[in-house]
């Protein structure tokens, strides 16, 4: 996504459990790639990413507590999708 020559700018592929959701107005799309822990919101008119969320977390405390050394102290977690929430009115 998007199709065409600009496709290389935003590689999106999920062979397992990815999600694509278009907002109610049909102007934006949320795409999740579950294995990489990435969610991207894209403007459908321009194909430009509006924001990217990457589920990355530190494991430094875990490594330190166990006296372990690693090449990296951050890991990427999988994500289970994303959804638009159109109305945030609290229940009464």
PDB file of C-alpha atoms in Angstrom:
ATOM      1  CA  UNK A   1       0.000   0.000   0.000  1.00  0.00           C
ATOM      2  CA  UNK A   2      -0.288   2.329  -1.823  1.00  0.00           C
ATOM      3  CA  UNK A   3      -0.184   0.746  -5.266  1.00  0.00           C
ATOM      4  CA  UNK A   4       2.129   1.931  -8.005  1.00  0.00           C
ATOM      5  CA  UNK A   5       5.655   3.344  -7.969  1.00  0.00           C
ATOM      6  CA  UNK A   6       5.218   4.869  -4.507  1.00  0.00           C
ATOM      7  CA  UNK A   7       4.505   1.418  -3.014  1.00  0.00           C
ATOM      8  CA  UNK A   8       8.063   1.072  -1.765  1.00  0.00           C
ATOM      9  CA  UNK A   9       7.563   4.042   0.544  1.00  0.00           C
ATOM     10  CA  UNK A  10       5.116   2.205   2.789  1.00  0.00           C
ATOM     11  CA  UNK A  11       5.658  -1.551   2.778  1.00  0.00           C
ATOM     12  CA  UNK A  12       2.729  -3.273   4.441  1.00  0.00           C
ATOM     13  CA  UNK A  13       2.340  -7.005   4.526  1.00  0.00           C
ATOM     14  CA  UNK A  14       0.816  -9.312   7.095  1.00  0.00           C
ATOM     15  CA  UNK A  15       0.569 -12.989   6.330  1.00  0.00           C
ATOM     16  CA  UNK A  16      -1.176 -13.681   9.623  1.00  0.00           C
ATOM     17  CA  UNK A  17      -3.790 -11.725  11.602  1.00  0.00           C
ATOM     18  CA  UNK A  18      -3.313  -8.323   9.976  1.00  0.00           C
ATOM     19  CA  UNK A  19      -6.259  -5.926  10.011  1.00  0.00           C
ATOM     20  CA  UNK A  20      -7.433  -3.174   7.662  1.00  0.00           C
ATOM     21  CA  UNK A  21     -10.150  -0.791   8.865  1.00  0.00           C
ATOM     22  CA  UNK A  22     -11.528   2.186   6.928  1.00  0.00           C
ATOM     23  CA  UNK A  23     -12.983   5.039   8.986  1.00  0.00           C
ATOM     24  CA  UNK A  24     -16.685   5.863   8.761  1.00  0.00           C
ATOM     25  CA  UNK A  25     -16.068   8.877   6.471  1.00  0.00           C
ATOM     26  CA  UNK A  26     -14.012   6.726   4.082  1.00  0.00           C
ATOM     27  CA  UNK A  27     -11.054   9.121   4.243  1.00  0.00           C
ATOM     28  CA  UNK A  28      -8.525   7.188   6.339  1.00  0.00           C
ATOM     29  CA  UNK A  29      -7.494   3.594   6.867  1.00  0.00           C
ATOM     30  CA  UNK A  30      -5.901   1.819   9.845  1.00  0.00           C
ATOM     31  CA  UNK A  31      -3.656  -1.071   8.904  1.00  0.00           C
ATOM     32  CA  UNK A  32      -1.979  -3.410  11.347  1.00  0.00           C
ATOM     33  CA  UNK A  33       0.830  -5.824  10.709  1.00  0.00           C
ATOM     34  CA  UNK A  34       0.541  -8.193  13.643  1.00  0.00           C
ATOM     35  CA  UNK A  35       3.962  -9.808  13.419  1.00  0.00           C
ATOM     36  CA  UNK A  36       5.922  -6.547  13.397  1.00  0.00           C
ATOM     37  CA  UNK A  37       3.686  -4.867  15.975  1.00  0.00           C
ATOM     38  CA  UNK A  38       3.021  -1.961  13.642  1.00  0.00           C
ATOM     39  CA  UNK A  39      -0.172   0.056  13.102  1.00  0.00           C
ATOM     40  CA  UNK A  40      -0.298   2.721  10.387  1.00  0.00           C
ATOM     41  CA  UNK A  41      -3.038   5.247   9.683  1.00  0.00           C
ATOM     42  CA  UNK A  42      -3.077   6.443   6.073  1.00  0.00           C
ATOM     43  CA  UNK A  43      -4.890   9.304   4.360  1.00  0.00           C
ATOM     44  CA  UNK A  44      -6.710   7.608   1.468  1.00  0.00           C
ATOM     45  CA  UNK A  45      -6.748  10.747  -0.709  1.00  0.00           C
ATOM     46  CA  UNK A  46      -2.966  11.157  -0.695  1.00  0.00           C
ATOM     47  CA  UNK A  47      -1.692   7.731   0.356  1.00  0.00           C
ATOM     48  CA  UNK A  48       0.448   9.489   2.969  1.00  0.00           C
ATOM     49  CA  UNK A  49       0.899   7.920   6.399  1.00  0.00           C
ATOM     50  CA  UNK A  50      -0.646  10.112   9.104  1.00  0.00           C
ATOM     51  CA  UNK A  51       1.136   8.282  11.926  1.00  0.00           C
ATOM     52  CA  UNK A  52       2.865   4.997  12.667  1.00  0.00           C
ATOM     53  CA  UNK A  53       2.715   3.105  15.958  1.00  0.00           C
ATOM     54  CA  UNK A  54       5.339   0.462  16.665  1.00  0.00           C
ATOM     55  CA  UNK A  55       4.948  -1.749  19.715  1.00  0.00           C
ATOM     56  CA  UNK A  56       8.538  -1.711  20.951  1.00  0.00           C
ATOM     57  CA  UNK A  57       9.457  -2.153  24.582  1.00  0.00           C
ATOM     58  CA  UNK A  58      12.605  -2.312  26.656  1.00  0.00           C
ATOM     59  CA  UNK A  59      13.734  -5.560  28.201  1.00  0.00           C
ATOM     60  CA  UNK A  60      16.705  -3.925  29.942  1.00  0.00           C
ATOM     61  CA  UNK A  61      15.298  -4.498  33.477  1.00  0.00           C
ATOM     62  CA  UNK A  62      14.742  -8.177  32.664  1.00  0.00           C
ATOM     63  CA  UNK A  63      18.278  -8.564  31.336  1.00  0.00           C
ATOM     64  CA  UNK A  64      19.805  -6.679  34.267  1.00  0.00           C
ATOM     65  CA  UNK A  65      17.904  -8.687  36.894  1.00  0.00           C
ATOM     66  CA  UNK A  66      19.190 -11.924  35.372  1.00  0.00           C
ATOM     67  CA  UNK A  67      22.722 -10.638  34.684  1.00  0.00           C
ATOM     68  CA  UNK A  68      22.281 -11.314  30.983  1.00  0.00           C
ATOM     69  CA  UNK A  69      23.969  -9.560  28.089  1.00  0.00           C
ATOM     70  CA  UNK A  70      22.315  -9.133  24.704  1.00  0.00           C
ATOM     71  CA  UNK A  71      23.016  -7.314  21.450  1.00  0.00           C
ATOM     72  CA  UNK A  72      19.855  -5.249  21.994  1.00  0.00           C
ATOM     73  CA  UNK A  73      17.755  -4.287  24.996  1.00  0.00           C
ATOM     74  CA  UNK A  74      14.527  -3.567  23.099  1.00  0.00           C
ATOM     75  CA  UNK A  75      12.100  -5.994  21.519  1.00  0.00           C
ATOM     76  CA  UNK A  76       9.201  -5.680  19.121  1.00  0.00           C
ATOM     77  CA  UNK A  77       5.929  -7.211  20.300  1.00  0.00           C
ATOM     78  CA  UNK A  78       3.129  -8.389  18.051  1.00  0.00           C
ATOM     79  CA  UNK A  79      -0.124  -6.454  17.937  1.00  0.00           C
ATOM     80  CA  UNK A  80      -3.621  -7.800  17.501  1.00  0.00           C
ATOM     81  CA  UNK A  81      -5.031  -5.061  15.307  1.00  0.00           C
ATOM     82  CA  UNK A  82      -6.518  -1.602  15.591  1.00  0.00           C
ATOM     83  CA  UNK A  83     -10.011  -0.176  15.491  1.00  0.00           C
ATOM     84  CA  UNK A  84     -11.527   3.252  15.033  1.00  0.00           C
ATOM     85  CA  UNK A  85     -13.554   4.522  17.979  1.00  0.00           C
ATOM     86  CA  UNK A  86     -15.916   7.126  16.577  1.00  0.00           C
ATOM     87  CA  UNK A  87     -17.818   8.136  19.712  1.00  0.00           C
ATOM     88  CA  UNK A  88     -16.018   8.603  23.009  1.00  0.00           C
ATOM     89  CA  UNK A  89     -19.155   9.677  24.943  1.00  0.00           C
ATOM     90  CA  UNK A  90     -19.002   7.988  28.369  1.00  0.00           C
ATOM     91  CA  UNK A  91     -21.760   5.606  29.354  1.00  0.00           C
ATOM     92  CA  UNK A  92     -24.151   6.880  32.015  1.00  0.00           C
TER      93      UNK A  92
END
